Amino acid sequence: MTTSGSSSSGPGESGPVAPTGVGRTALMVAGARAAESARPDALFVDPYAADFLAAAGGEEFAGGSDAARMWDSFSSYLPIRTRYFDDYLLDATRTVEQIVIVAAGLDTRAFRLPLPPEIVVYELDTPEMLTFKQRVLDAQGAQPAGRRVTVPADLREDWGARLVAAGFDPSAPAAWLVEGLLSYLSPEHNDRLLAGISDLSAAESRLSIEYLHVDSVALMAAAAAGESGSEITAMWQGGGVAEPAQPWLARHGWDAEVSDTYERAAAYHRELPTLGDTVMERFAEAARHGLVTARRR
């Protein structure tokens, strides 16, 4: 466990080591957030997203790369998702004082959102991801709005014990965020993850999740492979949830509300593509009811 600002490069280290494997997808999301932040009508501003890309060498989004093609396809959706979860967390801080961002990646909400100073943000991810992220943030002199605690953990193992050891209080309501993760985990791992979150959630806790059914993940992976042979979507094989969102969450003790992504985009004065054969068109339709917010009974 580390608190914000505690990590730095060691002797002989020339700079942060870019994430690999599934961690590379965090760079794709950072690219989306950097591009959105540069728009005059930006739905949010992430002042560190471009720094993560620069620290990684900028090669992730070179013309013609898989990641560049994926970014072109997802560019209209990812800002909608980001803003939706931003709004959720800001609303949740009216009633909770602890936030848990699961598989936080290069998320900078602890720094860029106007969170009350009493809020504690716990970020769970791999040691490698958290180290890369912290070194970039340290180089920029970034300071969180409240208190930020990083928790190195493998989500397929006993991450809950690590979270509690880092200071999380299971007896107090919390706000959980699971963004862009379920497609990379099997239905069994996703069910185990939700069970772990539920076990640590007091009554009136809140949860927001990007839900994707296994059939939708398979459809998108097939479409992406046909377009670009993306190694990113290759990591989706077998991922997602095996039952509809609301029954799945209800079975674990949550009352859920599902948002229509197209309606949310319209509320933000943006458009998403209609159903077609591109990766983005497939994804937009598959994730149409994937933005979910729930309250613990």
mmCIF file of C-alpha atoms in Angstrom:
data_model
loop_
_atom_site.group_PDB
_atom_site.id
_atom_site.type_symbol
_atom_site.label_atom_id
_atom_site.label_comp_id
_atom_site.label_asym_id
_atom_site.label_seq_id
_atom_site.Cartn_x
_atom_site.Cartn_y
_atom_site.Cartn_z
ATOM 1 C CA MET A 1 0.000 0.000 0.000
ATOM 2 C CA THR A 2 1.176 3.512 -0.768
ATOM 3 C CA THR A 3 -0.374 6.925 -0.382
ATOM 4 C CA SER A 4 -0.234 9.520 -3.117
ATOM 5 C CA GLY A 5 3.195 10.899 -3.829
ATOM 6 C CA SER A 6 5.146 8.117 -2.117
ATOM 7 C CA SER A 7 6.560 6.407 -5.221
ATOM 8 C CA SER A 8 9.558 7.636 -7.195
ATOM 9 C CA SER A 9 12.145 6.313 -9.605
ATOM 10 C CA GLY A 10 14.961 4.396 -8.019
ATOM 11 C CA PRO A 11 18.691 4.725 -8.648
ATOM 12 C CA GLY A 12 19.641 4.028 -12.234
ATOM 13 C CA GLU A 13 16.069 4.125 -13.523
ATOM 14 C CA SER A 14 15.655 6.350 -16.575
ATOM 15 C CA GLY A 15 11.875 6.585 -16.328
ATOM 16 C CA PRO A 16 8.632 4.692 -15.796
ATOM 17 C CA VAL A 17 8.158 1.355 -17.532
ATOM 18 C CA ALA A 18 5.051 1.326 -19.723
ATOM 19 C CA PRO A 19 2.292 -1.188 -18.893
ATOM 20 C CA THR A 20 2.169 -4.418 -20.873
ATOM 21 C CA GLY A 21 -0.499 -7.041 -21.581
ATOM 22 C CA VAL A 22 -3.952 -6.004 -20.400
ATOM 23 C CA GLY A 23 -2.313 -2.911 -18.900
ATOM 24 C CA ARG A 24 -1.816 -1.556 -22.436
ATOM 25 C CA THR A 25 -5.553 -0.986 -22.650
ATOM 26 C CA ALA A 26 -5.187 1.684 -19.974
ATOM 27 C CA LEU A 27 -3.035 3.609 -22.441
ATOM 28 C CA MET A 28 -5.799 3.388 -25.036
ATOM 29 C CA VAL A 29 -8.232 4.877 -22.534
ATOM 30 C CA ALA A 30 -5.684 7.562 -21.634
ATOM 31 C CA GLY A 31 -5.469 8.385 -25.340
ATOM 32 C CA ALA A 32 -9.237 8.809 -25.484
ATOM 33 C CA ARG A 33 -9.224 11.052 -22.440
ATOM 34 C CA ALA A 34 -6.356 13.132 -23.772
ATOM 35 C CA ALA A 35 -8.173 13.673 -27.075
ATOM 36 C CA GLU A 36 -11.422 14.574 -25.316
ATOM 37 C CA SER A 37 -9.620 17.003 -23.003
ATOM 38 C CA ALA A 38 -8.328 18.917 -26.035
ATOM 39 C CA ARG A 39 -11.816 19.538 -27.431
ATOM 40 C CA PRO A 40 -13.394 22.990 -26.950
ATOM 41 C CA ASP A 41 -16.604 21.243 -25.833
ATOM 42 C CA ALA A 42 -14.862 18.654 -23.653
ATOM 43 C CA LEU A 43 -17.081 16.596 -21.353
ATOM 44 C CA PHE A 44 -14.198 16.504 -18.856
ATOM 45 C CA VAL A 45 -10.544 17.506 -18.642
ATOM 46 C CA ASP A 46 -7.886 15.003 -17.667
ATOM 47 C CA PRO A 47 -4.652 17.003 -17.326
ATOM 48 C CA TYR A 48 -2.468 13.899 -16.964
ATOM 49 C CA ALA A 49 -3.715 11.641 -19.755
ATOM 50 C CA ALA A 50 -1.250 12.985 -22.333
ATOM 51 C CA ASP A 51 1.597 12.635 -19.818
ATOM 52 C CA PHE A 52 0.923 8.897 -19.481
ATOM 53 C CA LEU A 53 1.116 8.511 -23.257
ATOM 54 C CA ALA A 54 4.336 10.499 -23.446
ATOM 55 C CA ALA A 55 5.892 8.436 -20.652
ATOM 56 C CA ALA A 56 4.983 5.262 -22.537
ATOM 57 C CA GLY A 57 6.842 6.514 -25.600
ATOM 58 C CA GLY A 58 3.796 7.484 -27.649
ATOM 59 C CA GLU A 59 4.023 4.316 -29.739
ATOM 60 C CA GLU A 60 0.640 2.954 -28.661
ATOM 61 C CA PHE A 61 -1.162 5.294 -31.020
ATOM 62 C CA ALA A 62 1.200 5.387 -33.983
ATOM 63 C CA GLY A 63 -0.654 5.422 -37.283
ATOM 64 C CA GLY A 64 -1.742 1.975 -38.405
ATOM 65 C CA SER A 65 -1.213 0.269 -35.047
ATOM 66 C CA ASP A 66 -3.937 -1.896 -33.529
ATOM 67 C CA ALA A 67 -4.338 0.559 -30.661
ATOM 68 C CA ALA A 68 -4.719 3.484 -33.081
ATOM 69 C CA ARG A 69 -7.430 1.640 -35.013
ATOM 70 C CA MET A 70 -9.180 0.730 -31.776
ATOM 71 C CA TRP A 71 -9.048 4.363 -30.642
ATOM 72 C CA ASP A 72 -10.596 5.490 -33.935
ATOM 73 C CA SER A 73 -13.439 3.046 -33.344
ATOM 74 C CA PHE A 74 -14.067 3.852 -29.676
ATOM 75 C CA SER A 75 -13.475 7.607 -29.721
ATOM 76 C CA SER A 76 -17.140 8.556 -29.498
ATOM 77 C CA TYR A 77 -18.023 6.082 -26.731
ATOM 78 C CA LEU A 78 -15.220 6.376 -24.192
ATOM 79 C CA PRO A 79 -15.875 10.064 -23.313
ATOM 80 C CA ILE A 80 -19.543 9.216 -22.642
ATOM 81 C CA ARG A 81 -18.501 6.407 -20.320
ATOM 82 C CA THR A 82 -15.971 8.591 -18.517
ATOM 83 C CA ARG A 83 -18.411 11.450 -17.934
ATOM 84 C CA TYR A 84 -21.136 9.054 -16.754
ATOM 85 C CA PHE A 85 -18.857 7.619 -14.080
ATOM 86 C CA ASP A 86 -17.589 11.091 -13.143
ATOM 87 C CA ASP A 87 -21.162 12.181 -12.460
ATOM 88 C CA TYR A 88 -21.842 9.021 -10.474
ATOM 89 C CA LEU A 89 -18.849 9.504 -8.169
ATOM 90 C CA LEU A 90 -19.554 13.175 -7.534
ATOM 91 C CA ASP A 91 -23.140 12.319 -6.620
ATOM 92 C CA ALA A 92 -22.016 9.441 -4.390
ATOM 93 C CA THR A 93 -19.765 11.702 -2.305
ATOM 94 C CA ARG A 94 -22.884 13.286 -0.840
ATOM 95 C CA THR A 95 -23.426 10.138 1.236
ATOM 96 C CA VAL A 96 -20.106 8.225 1.360
ATOM 97 C CA GLU A 97 -16.554 9.076 2.395
ATOM 98 C CA GLN A 98 -14.704 6.177 0.782
ATOM 99 C CA ILE A 99 -14.393 5.352 -2.906
ATOM 100 C CA VAL A 100 -12.904 2.182 -4.383
ATOM 101 C CA ILE A 101 -11.795 2.180 -8.010
ATOM 102 C CA VAL A 102 -11.328 -1.435 -9.073
ATOM 103 C CA ALA A 103 -8.670 -2.028 -11.756
ATOM 104 C CA ALA A 104 -7.946 1.694 -11.642
ATOM 105 C CA GLY A 105 -5.451 1.711 -14.481
ATOM 106 C CA LEU A 106 -4.544 5.299 -15.380
ATOM 107 C CA ASP A 107 -7.666 6.767 -13.795
ATOM 108 C CA THR A 108 -6.998 10.245 -12.328
ATOM 109 C CA ARG A 109 -10.352 11.010 -10.737
ATOM 110 C CA ALA A 110 -8.706 11.385 -7.335
ATOM 111 C CA PHE A 111 -6.818 14.342 -8.834
ATOM 112 C CA ARG A 112 -9.137 15.894 -11.397
ATOM 113 C CA LEU A 113 -12.563 15.696 -9.721
ATOM 114 C CA PRO A 114 -13.549 18.297 -7.095
ATOM 115 C CA LEU A 115 -13.874 15.696 -4.335
ATOM 116 C CA PRO A 116 -14.482 16.813 -0.729
ATOM 117 C CA PRO A 117 -11.274 16.703 1.359
ATOM 118 C CA GLU A 118 -12.649 14.005 3.676
ATOM 119 C CA ILE A 119 -12.997 11.521 0.828
ATOM 120 C CA VAL A 120 -10.534 8.616 0.665
ATOM 121 C CA VAL A 121 -9.992 7.087 -2.769
ATOM 122 C CA TYR A 122 -8.646 3.533 -2.879
ATOM 123 C CA GLU A 123 -7.162 2.428 -6.202
ATOM 124 C CA LEU A 124 -6.711 -1.310 -6.849
ATOM 125 C CA ASP A 125 -4.461 -2.551 -9.612
ATOM 126 C CA THR A 126 -1.282 -4.482 -10.304
ATOM 127 C CA PRO A 127 1.981 -3.282 -8.735
ATOM 128 C CA GLU A 128 3.413 -2.604 -12.204
ATOM 129 C CA MET A 129 0.505 -0.398 -13.239
ATOM 130 C CA LEU A 130 0.457 1.533 -9.984
ATOM 131 C CA THR A 131 4.230 2.115 -10.120
ATOM 132 C CA PHE A 132 4.134 3.432 -13.688
ATOM 133 C CA LYS A 133 1.206 5.680 -12.865
ATOM 134 C CA GLN A 134 2.738 7.065 -9.669
ATOM 135 C CA ARG A 135 6.027 7.944 -11.300
ATOM 136 C CA VAL A 136 4.263 9.928 -14.006
ATOM 137 C CA LEU A 137 2.073 11.706 -11.457
ATOM 138 C CA ASP A 138 5.097 12.486 -9.268
ATOM 139 C CA ALA A 139 6.922 13.954 -12.254
ATOM 140 C CA GLN A 140 3.975 16.303 -12.782
ATOM 141 C CA GLY A 141 3.711 17.242 -9.091
ATOM 142 C CA ALA A 142 0.138 15.956 -8.984
ATOM 143 C CA GLN A 143 -1.735 16.180 -5.685
ATOM 144 C CA PRO A 144 -5.093 14.472 -4.990
ATOM 145 C CA ALA A 145 -8.127 16.447 -3.860
ATOM 146 C CA GLY A 146 -8.500 14.318 -0.737
ATOM 147 C CA ARG A 147 -6.605 11.235 0.416
ATOM 148 C CA ARG A 148 -5.575 8.590 -2.103
ATOM 149 C CA VAL A 149 -4.399 5.096 -1.220
ATOM 150 C CA THR A 150 -3.053 2.660 -3.801
ATOM 151 C CA VAL A 151 -3.557 -1.058 -3.169
ATOM 152 C CA PRO A 152 -1.465 -3.495 -5.237
ATOM 153 C CA ALA A 153 -3.653 -6.540 -5.795
ATOM 154 C CA ASP A 154 -4.512 -9.363 -8.183
ATOM 155 C CA LEU A 155 -8.286 -9.264 -8.634
ATOM 156 C CA ARG A 156 -8.325 -13.022 -9.135
ATOM 157 C CA GLU A 157 -6.996 -13.500 -5.591
ATOM 158 C CA ASP A 158 -7.867 -12.203 -2.094
ATOM 159 C CA TRP A 159 -7.805 -8.514 -2.917
ATOM 160 C CA GLY A 160 -10.405 -7.732 -0.242
ATOM 161 C CA ALA A 161 -8.006 -8.468 2.621
ATOM 162 C CA ARG A 162 -5.450 -6.118 1.060
ATOM 163 C CA LEU A 163 -8.058 -3.375 0.742
ATOM 164 C CA VAL A 164 -9.125 -3.665 4.388
ATOM 165 C CA ALA A 165 -5.482 -3.729 5.504
ATOM 166 C CA ALA A 166 -4.988 -0.469 3.600
ATOM 167 C CA GLY A 167 -7.662 1.214 5.737
ATOM 168 C CA PHE A 168 -10.962 0.525 3.996
ATOM 169 C CA ASP A 169 -13.866 0.231 6.458
ATOM 170 C CA PRO A 170 -16.403 -2.458 5.441
ATOM 171 C CA SER A 171 -18.867 -1.227 8.073
ATOM 172 C CA ALA A 172 -19.221 2.188 6.407
ATOM 173 C CA PRO A 173 -20.959 2.847 3.059
ATOM 174 C CA ALA A 174 -18.662 3.065 0.068
ATOM 175 C CA ALA A 175 -18.872 3.962 -3.606
ATOM 176 C CA TRP A 176 -17.407 1.353 -5.942
ATOM 177 C CA LEU A 177 -16.425 1.866 -9.567
ATOM 178 C CA VAL A 178 -15.753 -0.993 -11.999
ATOM 179 C CA GLU A 179 -14.998 0.528 -15.396
ATOM 180 C CA GLY A 180 -13.800 -1.292 -18.493
ATOM 181 C CA LEU A 181 -12.971 -4.555 -16.700
ATOM 182 C CA LEU A 182 -15.639 -7.234 -17.113
ATOM 183 C CA SER A 183 -14.775 -8.116 -20.700
ATOM 184 C CA TYR A 184 -11.277 -9.164 -19.604
ATOM 185 C CA LEU A 185 -12.490 -11.560 -16.889
ATOM 186 C CA SER A 186 -14.370 -14.830 -17.285
ATOM 187 C CA PRO A 187 -17.983 -15.053 -16.057
ATOM 188 C CA GLU A 188 -16.736 -17.029 -13.061
ATOM 189 C CA HIS A 189 -14.144 -14.405 -12.138
ATOM 190 C CA ASN A 190 -16.680 -11.617 -12.637
ATOM 191 C CA ASP A 191 -19.150 -13.340 -10.341
ATOM 192 C CA ARG A 192 -16.425 -13.827 -7.753
ATOM 193 C CA LEU A 193 -15.434 -10.166 -8.084
ATOM 194 C CA LEU A 194 -19.002 -8.979 -7.497
ATOM 195 C CA ALA A 195 -19.340 -11.342 -4.527
ATOM 196 C CA GLY A 196 -16.174 -9.858 -3.029
ATOM 197 C CA ILE A 197 -17.429 -6.308 -3.519
ATOM 198 C CA SER A 198 -20.782 -7.233 -1.996
ATOM 199 C CA ASP A 199 -19.187 -8.844 1.057
ATOM 200 C CA LEU A 200 -17.328 -5.600 1.782
ATOM 201 C CA SER A 201 -20.295 -3.293 1.155
ATOM 202 C CA ALA A 202 -22.372 -1.927 4.016
ATOM 203 C CA ALA A 203 -26.028 -1.021 3.465
ATOM 204 C CA GLU A 204 -26.464 2.084 1.284
ATOM 205 C CA SER A 205 -23.165 1.499 -0.455
ATOM 206 C CA ARG A 206 -23.203 2.313 -4.136
ATOM 207 C CA LEU A 207 -21.762 0.592 -7.184
ATOM 208 C CA SER A 208 -21.391 1.683 -10.785
ATOM 209 C CA ILE A 209 -20.221 -0.777 -13.368
ATOM 210 C CA GLU A 210 -19.740 -1.086 -17.101
ATOM 211 C CA TYR A 211 -21.728 -4.241 -17.734
ATOM 212 C CA LEU A 212 -21.139 -6.471 -20.757
ATOM 213 C CA HIS A 213 -22.785 -9.817 -21.416
ATOM 214 C CA VAL A 214 -20.626 -12.702 -22.674
ATOM 215 C CA ASP A 215 -22.504 -12.782 -25.985
ATOM 216 C CA SER A 216 -21.852 -9.090 -26.587
ATOM 217 C CA VAL A 217 -18.157 -9.469 -25.774
ATOM 218 C CA ALA A 218 -17.860 -12.383 -28.188
ATOM 219 C CA LEU A 219 -19.617 -10.419 -30.934
ATOM 220 C CA MET A 220 -17.331 -7.420 -30.496
ATOM 221 C CA ALA A 221 -14.191 -9.540 -30.372
ATOM 222 C CA ALA A 222 -15.175 -11.230 -33.631
ATOM 223 C CA ALA A 223 -15.890 -7.893 -35.318
ATOM 224 C CA ALA A 224 -12.585 -6.416 -34.141
ATOM 225 C CA ALA A 225 -10.579 -9.432 -35.259
ATOM 226 C CA GLY A 226 -12.146 -9.179 -38.705
ATOM 227 C CA GLU A 227 -11.223 -5.506 -38.981
ATOM 228 C CA SER A 228 -7.755 -5.273 -37.550
ATOM 229 C CA GLY A 229 -6.738 -8.501 -35.832
ATOM 230 C CA SER A 230 -6.490 -6.443 -32.660
ATOM 231 C CA GLU A 231 -4.486 -8.062 -29.886
ATOM 232 C CA ILE A 232 -6.504 -5.928 -27.490
ATOM 233 C CA THR A 233 -9.829 -7.559 -28.289
ATOM 234 C CA ALA A 234 -8.102 -10.939 -28.388
ATOM 235 C CA MET A 235 -7.888 -10.558 -24.608
ATOM 236 C CA TRP A 236 -11.705 -10.463 -24.467
ATOM 237 C CA GLN A 237 -12.072 -14.145 -25.321
ATOM 238 C CA GLY A 238 -14.487 -15.744 -22.848
ATOM 239 C CA GLY A 239 -15.024 -12.504 -20.932
ATOM 240 C CA GLY A 240 -18.197 -10.842 -19.658
ATOM 241 C CA VAL A 241 -21.162 -11.773 -17.473
ATOM 242 C CA ALA A 242 -23.368 -14.787 -18.130
ATOM 243 C CA GLU A 243 -26.692 -13.294 -16.965
ATOM 244 C CA PRO A 244 -28.563 -9.980 -17.427
ATOM 245 C CA ALA A 245 -27.300 -7.041 -15.383
ATOM 246 C CA GLN A 246 -30.210 -6.449 -13.016
ATOM 247 C CA PRO A 247 -30.778 -10.107 -12.003
ATOM 248 C CA TRP A 248 -27.031 -10.583 -11.629
ATOM 249 C CA LEU A 249 -26.709 -7.627 -9.278
ATOM 250 C CA ALA A 250 -29.946 -8.478 -7.442
ATOM 251 C CA ARG A 251 -28.619 -11.941 -6.699
ATOM 252 C CA HIS A 252 -25.729 -10.277 -4.868
ATOM 253 C CA GLY A 253 -27.937 -7.855 -2.920
ATOM 254 C CA TRP A 254 -27.978 -4.769 -5.149
ATOM 255 C CA ASP A 255 -30.873 -2.783 -6.623
ATOM 256 C CA ALA A 256 -29.692 -1.645 -10.036
ATOM 257 C CA GLU A 257 -30.689 0.966 -12.595
ATOM 258 C CA VAL A 258 -29.528 0.642 -16.204
ATOM 259 C CA SER A 259 -28.888 3.701 -18.377
ATOM 260 C CA ASP A 260 -29.328 3.822 -22.134
ATOM 261 C CA THR A 261 -25.945 4.911 -23.487
ATOM 262 C CA TYR A 262 -27.508 6.627 -26.509
ATOM 263 C CA GLU A 263 -29.783 8.680 -24.247
ATOM 264 C CA ARG A 264 -26.841 9.582 -22.036
ATOM 265 C CA ALA A 265 -24.857 10.695 -25.081
ATOM 266 C CA ALA A 266 -27.762 12.881 -26.206
ATOM 267 C CA ALA A 267 -27.898 14.482 -22.754
ATOM 268 C CA TYR A 268 -24.217 15.372 -23.218
ATOM 269 C CA HIS A 269 -24.974 16.738 -26.719
ATOM 270 C CA ARG A 270 -23.019 13.964 -28.397
ATOM 271 C CA GLU A 271 -23.936 11.231 -30.892
ATOM 272 C CA LEU A 272 -23.099 7.543 -31.027
ATOM 273 C CA PRO A 273 -23.131 5.567 -34.287
ATOM 274 C CA THR A 274 -26.129 3.514 -35.320
ATOM 275 C CA LEU A 275 -25.842 -0.248 -35.608
ATOM 276 C CA GLY A 276 -23.520 -1.447 -38.355
ATOM 277 C CA ASP A 277 -20.511 -3.675 -38.857
ATOM 278 C CA THR A 278 -17.603 -1.599 -37.531
ATOM 279 C CA VAL A 279 -16.115 -2.301 -34.101
ATOM 280 C CA MET A 280 -17.530 0.910 -32.685
ATOM 281 C CA GLU A 281 -20.985 0.320 -34.108
ATOM 282 C CA ARG A 282 -21.014 -3.186 -32.689
ATOM 283 C CA PHE A 283 -19.731 -1.964 -29.344
ATOM 284 C CA ALA A 284 -22.147 0.955 -29.095
ATOM 285 C CA GLU A 285 -25.091 -1.353 -29.580
ATOM 286 C CA ALA A 286 -23.730 -4.121 -27.338
ATOM 287 C CA ALA A 287 -22.975 -1.642 -24.550
ATOM 288 C CA ARG A 288 -26.224 0.276 -25.008
ATOM 289 C CA HIS A 289 -27.445 -0.890 -21.612
ATOM 290 C CA GLY A 290 -24.012 -1.315 -20.067
ATOM 291 C CA LEU A 291 -23.833 1.768 -17.822
ATOM 292 C CA VAL A 292 -25.252 0.527 -14.543
ATOM 293 C CA THR A 293 -25.585 2.101 -11.095
ATOM 294 C CA ALA A 294 -26.739 0.159 -8.055
ATOM 295 C CA ARG A 295 -27.417 0.613 -4.357
ATOM 296 C CA ARG A 296 -26.712 -1.989 -1.679
ATOM 297 C CA ARG A 297 -29.778 -3.177 0.201
#
